[in-house]
Amino acid sequence: MRQPIFATFVALFALGAALPAQNPDWTRPFPGHRVIGNLYSVGTYDLGCYLVTSNQGHFLINTGVEGSMEQIRKNMKALGFKLEDVKVLLTMQAHWDHTAELAAIQKATGAKMYATAGDKPLLEDGGFSDPRFGGKVSFPPIHVDRVIRDGEVLELGDAKLTVMEAPGHTQGSVSYLMKVHEGGKDYNVAIANMGSINPGVRLAVNPTYPGIAEDYAKTFRTQKALPVDIWVAGHASQYELHKKHKPGQAYDPATFVDPEGYKASVAHYEKLYLDQIAAEKSAK
Ligand SMILES: [Zn+2]
């Protein structure tokens, strides 16, 4: 029964469901660049899309909004990689600003889509079942080929990514961890889904989904305990890409080293979370 349902949602989308409002920085081009080792950033000015390369094809994490494929292709080409060599598609959260070009890229490359159990339904119904933005299709649905789990190590050729669930922003939000050895040093690298809270989401009183507050609490607890030397995130603004790196800047493994910035960002989002819970409870 999967295919007919999937086809129905594709049809609904094609009929022109209204797309959510868009930030101009989400489509503004930005040159691709090497972050560290085999991790490259190939997204737009604000939307983080990450390429993890291997000797047997590549992982691509996130895609940006619909129509982003040519920018991703161009950024990859400038770095010496081909879009057609992407073998596995991943996302950090099933919201349209990170997922809307997955289906097109899958079609162009034949790559397999891997996703968490929490985000699989949203990916397959184009966000229709999203507890905050649902009731309409907000991105082209994509079939999930494989469900990935917390702590699992994804291997592709000589590349390894560890799955670290980060639920709350969506039920299946997820980060990916890598170890990189570069220039005689070891780096713990996180492609981190930060615990941001969308406007209109409720945590404690009339929660957007049952267990959302506990999910965020788990995310902050595990993110605080994680050793991180280098990090990137779903949005450039979250990890201050534009302060750390300018277009054309030569590759240096030290550019994105920022353990303190990571800790401060997790603490920032945890404070917003705690403040919102307190506000919801006092408004009761
Ligand atoms: Zn989101």
PDB file of C-alpha atoms and ligand atoms in Angstrom:
ATOM      1  CA  MET A   1       0.000   0.000   0.000  1.00  0.00           C
ATOM      2  CA  ARG A   2       2.973   2.264   0.179  1.00  0.00           C
ATOM      3  CA  GLN A   3       3.169   3.152  -3.484  1.00  0.00           C
ATOM      4  CA  PRO A   4      -0.449   4.271  -4.075  1.00  0.00           C
ATOM      5  CA  ILE A   5      -0.404   6.482  -0.957  1.00  0.00           C
ATOM      6  CA  PHE A   6       2.949   7.917  -1.960  1.00  0.00           C
ATOM      7  CA  ALA A   7       1.650   8.634  -5.466  1.00  0.00           C
ATOM      8  CA  THR A   8      -1.386  10.432  -4.036  1.00  0.00           C
ATOM      9  CA  PHE A   9       0.813  12.792  -2.052  1.00  0.00           C
ATOM     10  CA  VAL A  10       2.997  13.437  -5.088  1.00  0.00           C
ATOM     11  CA  ALA A  11      -0.162  14.345  -6.989  1.00  0.00           C
ATOM     12  CA  LEU A  12      -1.356  16.637  -4.198  1.00  0.00           C
ATOM     13  CA  PHE A  13       1.968  18.403  -4.241  1.00  0.00           C
ATOM     14  CA  ALA A  14       1.943  18.791  -8.000  1.00  0.00           C
ATOM     15  CA  LEU A  15      -1.488  20.409  -7.758  1.00  0.00           C
ATOM     16  CA  GLY A  16       0.224  23.299  -6.039  1.00  0.00           C
ATOM     17  CA  ALA A  17      -0.095  23.184  -2.256  1.00  0.00           C
ATOM     18  CA  ALA A  18       0.996  26.599  -0.984  1.00  0.00           C
ATOM     19  CA  LEU A  19       4.623  26.647   0.058  1.00  0.00           C
ATOM     20  CA  PRO A  20       5.613  28.139   3.402  1.00  0.00           C
ATOM     21  CA  ALA A  21       7.282  31.557   3.402  1.00  0.00           C
ATOM     22  CA  GLN A  22      10.930  31.550   2.513  1.00  0.00           C
ATOM     23  CA  ASN A  23      13.990  33.396   3.805  1.00  0.00           C
ATOM     24  CA  PRO A  24      16.022  34.903   0.873  1.00  0.00           C
ATOM     25  CA  ASP A  25      19.253  33.599   2.470  1.00  0.00           C
ATOM     26  CA  TRP A  26      17.933  30.062   1.966  1.00  0.00           C
ATOM     27  CA  THR A  27      18.417  30.341  -1.828  1.00  0.00           C
ATOM     28  CA  ARG A  28      21.255  32.901  -1.957  1.00  0.00           C
ATOM     29  CA  PRO A  29      24.258  31.109  -3.515  1.00  0.00           C
ATOM     30  CA  PHE A  30      27.342  30.490  -1.417  1.00  0.00           C
ATOM     31  CA  PRO A  31      30.539  28.751  -2.597  1.00  0.00           C
ATOM     32  CA  GLY A  32      31.076  25.183  -1.455  1.00  0.00           C
ATOM     33  CA  HIS A  33      34.044  24.649   0.841  1.00  0.00           C
ATOM     34  CA  ARG A  34      35.923  21.984   2.728  1.00  0.00           C
ATOM     35  CA  VAL A  35      35.104  21.953   6.446  1.00  0.00           C
ATOM     36  CA  ILE A  36      37.527  19.269   7.653  1.00  0.00           C
ATOM     37  CA  GLY A  37      38.890  16.055   6.135  1.00  0.00           C
ATOM     38  CA  ASN A  38      36.179  14.444   4.001  1.00  0.00           C
ATOM     39  CA  LEU A  39      33.416  16.816   5.164  1.00  0.00           C
ATOM     40  CA  TYR A  40      32.369  19.557   2.750  1.00  0.00           C
ATOM     41  CA  SER A  41      29.694  22.230   2.877  1.00  0.00           C
ATOM     42  CA  VAL A  42      27.757  22.461  -0.413  1.00  0.00           C
ATOM     43  CA  GLY A  43      24.606  24.348   0.600  1.00  0.00           C
ATOM     44  CA  THR A  44      23.411  27.926   0.233  1.00  0.00           C
ATOM     45  CA  TYR A  45      24.170  31.086   2.226  1.00  0.00           C
ATOM     46  CA  ASP A  46      22.102  29.867   5.173  1.00  0.00           C
ATOM     47  CA  LEU A  47      21.000  26.289   4.550  1.00  0.00           C
ATOM     48  CA  GLY A  48      23.599  23.717   5.514  1.00  0.00           C
ATOM     49  CA  CYS A  49      23.973  20.822   3.061  1.00  0.00           C
ATOM     50  CA  TYR A  50      26.869  18.531   3.822  1.00  0.00           C
ATOM     51  CA  LEU A  51      28.815  16.180   1.635  1.00  0.00           C
ATOM     52  CA  VAL A  52      30.751  13.373   3.309  1.00  0.00           C
ATOM     53  CA  THR A  53      32.961  11.799   0.681  1.00  0.00           C
ATOM     54  CA  SER A  54      34.318   8.269   0.422  1.00  0.00           C
ATOM     55  CA  ASN A  55      36.193   6.113  -2.091  1.00  0.00           C
ATOM     56  CA  GLN A  56      32.850   4.493  -3.022  1.00  0.00           C
ATOM     57  CA  GLY A  57      30.525   7.459  -3.421  1.00  0.00           C
ATOM     58  CA  HIS A  58      29.188  10.027  -1.010  1.00  0.00           C
ATOM     59  CA  PHE A  59      26.694  10.842   1.694  1.00  0.00           C
ATOM     60  CA  LEU A  60      24.648  14.011   1.143  1.00  0.00           C
ATOM     61  CA  ILE A  61      22.990  15.441   4.258  1.00  0.00           C
ATOM     62  CA  ASN A  62      20.080  17.913   3.647  1.00  0.00           C
ATOM     63  CA  THR A  63      19.204  19.598   0.367  1.00  0.00           C
ATOM     64  CA  GLY A  64      17.744  23.017   1.018  1.00  0.00           C
ATOM     65  CA  VAL A  65      14.471  24.193  -0.518  1.00  0.00           C
ATOM     66  CA  GLU A  66      12.996  22.986  -3.800  1.00  0.00           C
ATOM     67  CA  GLY A  67      15.158  23.890  -6.792  1.00  0.00           C
ATOM     68  CA  SER A  68      18.472  23.720  -4.878  1.00  0.00           C
ATOM     69  CA  MET A  69      19.897  20.817  -6.871  1.00  0.00           C
ATOM     70  CA  GLU A  70      21.810  22.901  -9.408  1.00  0.00           C
ATOM     71  CA  GLN A  71      23.483  24.956  -6.673  1.00  0.00           C
ATOM     72  CA  ILE A  72      24.493  21.788  -4.854  1.00  0.00           C
ATOM     73  CA  ARG A  73      25.751  20.270  -8.120  1.00  0.00           C
ATOM     74  CA  LYS A  74      27.752  23.413  -8.909  1.00  0.00           C
ATOM     75  CA  ASN A  75      29.278  23.562  -5.430  1.00  0.00           C
ATOM     76  CA  MET A  76      30.214  19.893  -5.615  1.00  0.00           C
ATOM     77  CA  LYS A  77      31.734  20.285  -9.080  1.00  0.00           C
ATOM     78  CA  ALA A  78      33.910  23.197  -7.942  1.00  0.00           C
ATOM     79  CA  LEU A  79      35.235  20.937  -5.179  1.00  0.00           C
ATOM     80  CA  GLY A  80      35.953  18.108  -7.636  1.00  0.00           C
ATOM     81  CA  PHE A  81      32.909  15.905  -6.949  1.00  0.00           C
ATOM     82  CA  LYS A  82      29.964  14.758  -9.040  1.00  0.00           C
ATOM     83  CA  LEU A  83      26.354  14.844  -7.865  1.00  0.00           C
ATOM     84  CA  GLU A  84      25.854  11.482  -9.607  1.00  0.00           C
ATOM     85  CA  ASP A  85      28.299   9.920  -7.097  1.00  0.00           C
ATOM     86  CA  VAL A  86      25.955  10.596  -4.156  1.00  0.00           C
ATOM     87  CA  LYS A  87      24.899   7.147  -2.912  1.00  0.00           C
ATOM     88  CA  VAL A  88      23.112   7.916   0.360  1.00  0.00           C
ATOM     89  CA  LEU A  89      20.767  10.792   1.188  1.00  0.00           C
ATOM     90  CA  LEU A  90      20.209  11.871   4.796  1.00  0.00           C
ATOM     91  CA  THR A  91      18.512  14.774   6.497  1.00  0.00           C
ATOM     92  CA  MET A  92      18.804  16.331   9.937  1.00  0.00           C
ATOM     93  CA  GLN A  93      15.105  17.162  10.303  1.00  0.00           C
ATOM     94  CA  ALA A  94      12.062  16.597   8.124  1.00  0.00           C
ATOM     95  CA  HIS A  95      11.232  20.253   7.477  1.00  0.00           C
ATOM     96  CA  TRP A  96      10.963  21.589   3.916  1.00  0.00           C
ATOM     97  CA  ASP A  97      13.984  23.900   4.192  1.00  0.00           C
ATOM     98  CA  HIS A  98      16.194  20.792   4.533  1.00  0.00           C
ATOM     99  CA  THR A  99      14.268  18.167   2.573  1.00  0.00           C
ATOM    100  CA  ALA A 100      12.491  19.721  -0.410  1.00  0.00           C
ATOM    101  CA  GLU A 101      15.033  18.681  -3.033  1.00  0.00           C
ATOM    102  CA  LEU A 102      15.598  15.126  -1.732  1.00  0.00           C
ATOM    103  CA  ALA A 103      13.142  13.561  -4.177  1.00  0.00           C
ATOM    104  CA  ALA A 104      14.660  15.373  -7.180  1.00  0.00           C
ATOM    105  CA  ILE A 105      18.205  14.422  -6.154  1.00  0.00           C
ATOM    106  CA  GLN A 106      17.148  10.829  -5.588  1.00  0.00           C
ATOM    107  CA  LYS A 107      15.693  10.789  -9.088  1.00  0.00           C
ATOM    108  CA  ALA A 108      18.870  12.293 -10.575  1.00  0.00           C
ATOM    109  CA  THR A 109      21.310  10.019  -8.728  1.00  0.00           C
ATOM    110  CA  GLY A 110      19.489   6.836  -7.721  1.00  0.00           C
ATOM    111  CA  ALA A 111      20.780   7.385  -4.159  1.00  0.00           C
ATOM    112  CA  LYS A 112      19.115   5.606  -1.226  1.00  0.00           C
ATOM    113  CA  MET A 113      17.266   7.661   1.382  1.00  0.00           C
ATOM    114  CA  TYR A 114      18.078   6.758   4.996  1.00  0.00           C
ATOM    115  CA  ALA A 115      16.033   8.306   7.826  1.00  0.00           C
ATOM    116  CA  THR A 116      15.076   7.867  11.460  1.00  0.00           C
ATOM    117  CA  ALA A 117      11.804   6.157  12.357  1.00  0.00           C
ATOM    118  CA  GLY A 118      10.584   9.509  13.732  1.00  0.00           C
ATOM    119  CA  ASP A 119      11.072  11.407  10.467  1.00  0.00           C
ATOM    120  CA  LYS A 120      10.177   8.620   8.024  1.00  0.00           C
ATOM    121  CA  PRO A 121       6.401   9.337   7.967  1.00  0.00           C
ATOM    122  CA  LEU A 122       6.944  13.070   7.319  1.00  0.00           C
ATOM    123  CA  LEU A 123       9.441  12.393   4.549  1.00  0.00           C
ATOM    124  CA  GLU A 124       7.069   9.952   2.889  1.00  0.00           C
ATOM    125  CA  ASP A 125       4.011  12.218   3.096  1.00  0.00           C
ATOM    126  CA  GLY A 126       5.811  15.485   2.309  1.00  0.00           C
ATOM    127  CA  GLY A 127       5.281  16.906   5.783  1.00  0.00           C
ATOM    128  CA  PHE A 128       1.528  16.251   5.786  1.00  0.00           C
ATOM    129  CA  SER A 129       1.696  14.468   9.166  1.00  0.00           C
ATOM    130  CA  ASP A 130       3.968  17.103  10.743  1.00  0.00           C
ATOM    131  CA  PRO A 131       2.350  17.980  14.098  1.00  0.00           C
ATOM    132  CA  ARG A 132       3.209  21.691  13.701  1.00  0.00           C
ATOM    133  CA  PHE A 133       3.191  22.419   9.941  1.00  0.00           C
ATOM    134  CA  GLY A 134       1.094  19.495   8.753  1.00  0.00           C
ATOM    135  CA  GLY A 135      -2.321  19.201   7.172  1.00  0.00           C
ATOM    136  CA  LYS A 136      -0.730  20.200   3.885  1.00  0.00           C
ATOM    137  CA  VAL A 137       2.150  18.924   1.819  1.00  0.00           C
ATOM    138  CA  SER A 138       5.137  21.263   2.222  1.00  0.00           C
ATOM    139  CA  PHE A 139       7.757  19.392   0.168  1.00  0.00           C
ATOM    140  CA  PRO A 140       7.846  16.614  -2.451  1.00  0.00           C
ATOM    141  CA  PRO A 141       7.586  13.275  -0.636  1.00  0.00           C
ATOM    142  CA  ILE A 142      10.484  10.841  -0.772  1.00  0.00           C
ATOM    143  CA  HIS A 143      10.456   7.108  -0.181  1.00  0.00           C
ATOM    144  CA  VAL A 144      12.668   6.052   2.757  1.00  0.00           C
ATOM    145  CA  ASP A 145      14.796   3.034   1.823  1.00  0.00           C
ATOM    146  CA  ARG A 146      16.267   2.338   5.245  1.00  0.00           C
ATOM    147  CA  VAL A 147      15.503   3.294   8.852  1.00  0.00           C
ATOM    148  CA  ILE A 148      18.537   4.386  10.898  1.00  0.00           C
ATOM    149  CA  ARG A 149      18.847   4.196  14.689  1.00  0.00           C
ATOM    150  CA  ASP A 150      20.554   6.052  17.504  1.00  0.00           C
ATOM    151  CA  GLY A 151      24.187   4.964  17.851  1.00  0.00           C
ATOM    152  CA  GLU A 152      24.258   3.170  14.509  1.00  0.00           C
ATOM    153  CA  VAL A 153      27.386   3.599  12.396  1.00  0.00           C
ATOM    154  CA  LEU A 154      26.652   4.235   8.723  1.00  0.00           C
ATOM    155  CA  GLU A 155      29.425   3.053   6.452  1.00  0.00           C
ATOM    156  CA  LEU A 156      30.029   3.941   2.839  1.00  0.00           C
ATOM    157  CA  GLY A 157      33.415   2.928   1.418  1.00  0.00           C
ATOM    158  CA  ASP A 158      35.986   4.371   3.804  1.00  0.00           C
ATOM    159  CA  ALA A 159      33.569   6.926   5.350  1.00  0.00           C
ATOM    160  CA  LYS A 160      31.782   6.418   8.668  1.00  0.00           C
ATOM    161  CA  LEU A 161      28.996   8.469  10.247  1.00  0.00           C
ATOM    162  CA  THR A 162      27.501   7.802  13.669  1.00  0.00           C
ATOM    163  CA  VAL A 163      23.798   8.522  14.085  1.00  0.00           C
ATOM    164  CA  MET A 164      22.888  10.572  17.164  1.00  0.00           C
ATOM    165  CA  GLU A 165      19.184  11.251  17.580  1.00  0.00           C
ATOM    166  CA  ALA A 166      18.239  14.823  18.524  1.00  0.00           C
ATOM    167  CA  PRO A 167      14.441  14.683  18.815  1.00  0.00           C
ATOM    168  CA  GLY A 168      12.190  17.655  19.563  1.00  0.00           C
ATOM    169  CA  HIS A 169      12.492  20.017  16.606  1.00  0.00           C
ATOM    170  CA  THR A 170      10.895  17.130  14.737  1.00  0.00           C
ATOM    171  CA  GLN A 171      10.330  13.739  16.334  1.00  0.00           C
ATOM    172  CA  GLY A 172      13.058  12.236  14.187  1.00  0.00           C
ATOM    173  CA  SER A 173      15.620  15.059  14.196  1.00  0.00           C
ATOM    174  CA  VAL A 174      19.144  13.727  14.136  1.00  0.00           C
ATOM    175  CA  SER A 175      22.813  14.691  14.202  1.00  0.00           C
ATOM    176  CA  TYR A 176      25.700  12.841  12.562  1.00  0.00           C
ATOM    177  CA  LEU A 177      29.118  12.407  14.144  1.00  0.00           C
ATOM    178  CA  MET A 178      32.500  11.789  12.536  1.00  0.00           C
ATOM    179  CA  LYS A 179      36.060  11.312  13.657  1.00  0.00           C
ATOM    180  CA  VAL A 180      38.570  12.979  11.384  1.00  0.00           C
ATOM    181  CA  HIS A 181      42.339  12.547  11.450  1.00  0.00           C
ATOM    182  CA  GLU A 182      43.996  15.490   9.742  1.00  0.00           C
ATOM    183  CA  GLY A 183      47.491  16.995   9.923  1.00  0.00           C
ATOM    184  CA  GLY A 184      48.508  14.698  12.799  1.00  0.00           C
ATOM    185  CA  LYS A 185      45.464  15.571  14.901  1.00  0.00           C
ATOM    186  CA  ASP A 186      42.175  13.871  15.738  1.00  0.00           C
ATOM    187  CA  TYR A 187      38.958  15.841  15.627  1.00  0.00           C
ATOM    188  CA  ASN A 188      35.506  14.987  16.952  1.00  0.00           C
ATOM    189  CA  VAL A 189      33.170  16.455  14.349  1.00  0.00           C
ATOM    190  CA  ALA A 190      29.422  16.990  14.758  1.00  0.00           C
ATOM    191  CA  ILE A 191      26.927  17.798  12.027  1.00  0.00           C
ATOM    192  CA  ALA A 192      24.548  18.925  14.716  1.00  0.00           C
ATOM    193  CA  ASN A 193      20.807  19.413  14.653  1.00  0.00           C
ATOM    194  CA  MET A 194      20.357  22.145  17.251  1.00  0.00           C
ATOM    195  CA  GLY A 195      17.403  22.154  19.639  1.00  0.00           C
ATOM    196  CA  SER A 196      15.681  25.205  18.202  1.00  0.00           C
ATOM    197  CA  ILE A 197      11.916  25.571  18.667  1.00  0.00           C
ATOM    198  CA  ASN A 198       9.714  26.797  15.811  1.00  0.00           C
ATOM    199  CA  PRO A 199       7.214  29.583  16.504  1.00  0.00           C
ATOM    200  CA  GLY A 200       3.856  28.163  17.491  1.00  0.00           C
ATOM    201  CA  VAL A 201       5.292  24.937  18.919  1.00  0.00           C
ATOM    202  CA  ARG A 202       4.138  24.153  22.462  1.00  0.00           C
ATOM    203  CA  LEU A 203       6.162  22.105  24.902  1.00  0.00           C
ATOM    204  CA  ALA A 204       4.484  21.645  28.279  1.00  0.00           C
ATOM    205  CA  VAL A 205       0.860  22.806  28.103  1.00  0.00           C
ATOM    206  CA  ASN A 206      -1.124  21.422  25.126  1.00  0.00           C
ATOM    207  CA  PRO A 207       2.132  20.047  23.689  1.00  0.00           C
ATOM    208  CA  THR A 208       2.557  19.969  19.906  1.00  0.00           C
ATOM    209  CA  TYR A 209       3.082  16.207  20.195  1.00  0.00           C
ATOM    210  CA  PRO A 210       3.022  14.006  23.292  1.00  0.00           C
ATOM    211  CA  GLY A 211       6.503  13.739  24.797  1.00  0.00           C
ATOM    212  CA  ILE A 212       7.992  16.760  22.995  1.00  0.00           C
ATOM    213  CA  ALA A 213       9.379  18.298  26.213  1.00  0.00           C
ATOM    214  CA  GLU A 214      11.065  15.004  27.179  1.00  0.00           C
ATOM    215  CA  ASP A 215      12.460  14.675  23.658  1.00  0.00           C
ATOM    216  CA  TYR A 216      14.096  18.118  23.823  1.00  0.00           C
ATOM    217  CA  ALA A 217      15.400  17.349  27.341  1.00  0.00           C
ATOM    218  CA  LYS A 218      17.066  14.181  26.034  1.00  0.00           C
ATOM    219  CA  THR A 219      18.599  16.135  23.145  1.00  0.00           C
ATOM    220  CA  PHE A 220      20.105  18.793  25.418  1.00  0.00           C
ATOM    221  CA  ARG A 221      21.382  16.151  27.871  1.00  0.00           C
ATOM    222  CA  THR A 222      23.154  14.127  25.170  1.00  0.00           C
ATOM    223  CA  GLN A 223      24.428  17.182  23.284  1.00  0.00           C
ATOM    224  CA  LYS A 224      25.955  18.613  26.473  1.00  0.00           C
ATOM    225  CA  ALA A 225      27.770  15.321  27.147  1.00  0.00           C
ATOM    226  CA  LEU A 226      29.202  15.106  23.608  1.00  0.00           C
ATOM    227  CA  PRO A 227      32.863  15.992  23.026  1.00  0.00           C
ATOM    228  CA  VAL A 228      32.965  18.293  19.979  1.00  0.00           C
ATOM    229  CA  ASP A 229      35.976  19.986  18.405  1.00  0.00           C
ATOM    230  CA  ILE A 230      34.400  21.012  15.107  1.00  0.00           C
ATOM    231  CA  TRP A 231      30.717  21.506  14.379  1.00  0.00           C
ATOM    232  CA  VAL A 232      28.367  22.619  11.665  1.00  0.00           C
ATOM    233  CA  ALA A 233      24.567  22.812  11.792  1.00  0.00           C
ATOM    234  CA  GLY A 234      21.417  22.959   9.698  1.00  0.00           C
ATOM    235  CA  HIS A 235      21.560  26.746   9.440  1.00  0.00           C
ATOM    236  CA  ALA A 236      24.784  28.711   8.839  1.00  0.00           C
ATOM    237  CA  SER A 237      23.662  31.312  11.375  1.00  0.00           C
ATOM    238  CA  GLN A 238      23.605  28.655  14.127  1.00  0.00           C
ATOM    239  CA  TYR A 239      27.335  27.920  13.886  1.00  0.00           C
ATOM    240  CA  GLU A 240      28.376  31.381  12.639  1.00  0.00           C
ATOM    241  CA  LEU A 241      29.664  30.138   9.291  1.00  0.00           C
ATOM    242  CA  HIS A 242      30.046  33.655   7.922  1.00  0.00           C
ATOM    243  CA  LYS A 243      32.270  34.759  10.816  1.00  0.00           C
ATOM    244  CA  LYS A 244      34.442  31.663  10.521  1.00  0.00           C
ATOM    245  CA  HIS A 245      34.800  31.361   6.763  1.00  0.00           C
ATOM    246  CA  LYS A 246      34.811  33.827   3.826  1.00  0.00           C
ATOM    247  CA  PRO A 247      34.312  32.755   0.184  1.00  0.00           C
ATOM    248  CA  GLY A 248      37.574  31.694  -1.415  1.00  0.00           C
ATOM    249  CA  GLN A 249      39.391  31.320   1.903  1.00  0.00           C
ATOM    250  CA  ALA A 250      42.071  28.581   1.738  1.00  0.00           C
ATOM    251  CA  TYR A 251      41.374  25.312   3.535  1.00  0.00           C
ATOM    252  CA  ASP A 252      42.768  25.133   7.052  1.00  0.00           C
ATOM    253  CA  PRO A 253      41.750  22.339   9.446  1.00  0.00           C
ATOM    254  CA  ALA A 254      41.661  24.917  12.265  1.00  0.00           C
ATOM    255  CA  THR A 255      38.989  27.152  10.638  1.00  0.00           C
ATOM    256  CA  PHE A 256      35.983  25.414  12.164  1.00  0.00           C
ATOM    257  CA  VAL A 257      37.525  24.323  15.490  1.00  0.00           C
ATOM    258  CA  ASP A 258      35.053  25.743  18.023  1.00  0.00           C
ATOM    259  CA  PRO A 259      34.347  23.590  21.119  1.00  0.00           C
ATOM    260  CA  GLU A 260      33.266  26.615  23.166  1.00  0.00           C
ATOM    261  CA  GLY A 261      30.893  27.887  20.494  1.00  0.00           C
ATOM    262  CA  TYR A 262      29.236  24.484  20.369  1.00  0.00           C
ATOM    263  CA  LYS A 263      28.710  24.382  24.142  1.00  0.00           C
ATOM    264  CA  ALA A 264      27.414  27.959  24.147  1.00  0.00           C
ATOM    265  CA  SER A 265      24.945  27.215  21.349  1.00  0.00           C
ATOM    266  CA  VAL A 266      23.548  24.116  23.093  1.00  0.00           C
ATOM    267  CA  ALA A 267      23.202  26.177  26.300  1.00  0.00           C
ATOM    268  CA  HIS A 268      21.493  28.980  24.340  1.00  0.00           C
ATOM    269  CA  TYR A 269      18.820  26.654  22.952  1.00  0.00           C
ATOM    270  CA  GLU A 270      18.356  24.903  26.282  1.00  0.00           C
ATOM    271  CA  LYS A 271      17.710  28.259  27.967  1.00  0.00           C
ATOM    272  CA  LEU A 272      15.079  29.166  25.352  1.00  0.00           C
ATOM    273  CA  TYR A 273      13.472  25.765  25.974  1.00  0.00           C
ATOM    274  CA  LEU A 274      13.421  26.174  29.765  1.00  0.00           C
ATOM    275  CA  ASP A 275      12.128  29.750  29.479  1.00  0.00           C
ATOM    276  CA  GLN A 276       9.321  28.644  27.177  1.00  0.00           C
ATOM    277  CA  ILE A 277       8.267  25.835  29.521  1.00  0.00           C
ATOM    278  CA  ALA A 278       8.185  28.297  32.439  1.00  0.00           C
ATOM    279  CA  ALA A 279       6.136  30.783  30.363  1.00  0.00           C
ATOM    280  CA  GLU A 280       3.628  28.120  29.271  1.00  0.00           C
ATOM    281  CA  LYS A 281       3.164  26.969  32.850  1.00  0.00           C
ATOM    282  CA  SER A 282       2.761  30.458  34.305  1.00  0.00           C
ATOM    283  CA  ALA A 283       0.215  31.401  31.601  1.00  0.00           C
ATOM    284  CA  LYS A 284      -2.004  28.464  32.515  1.00  0.00           C
TER     285      LYS A 284
HETATM  286 ZN    ZN B   1      12.943  23.052  11.082  1.00  0.00          ZN
END
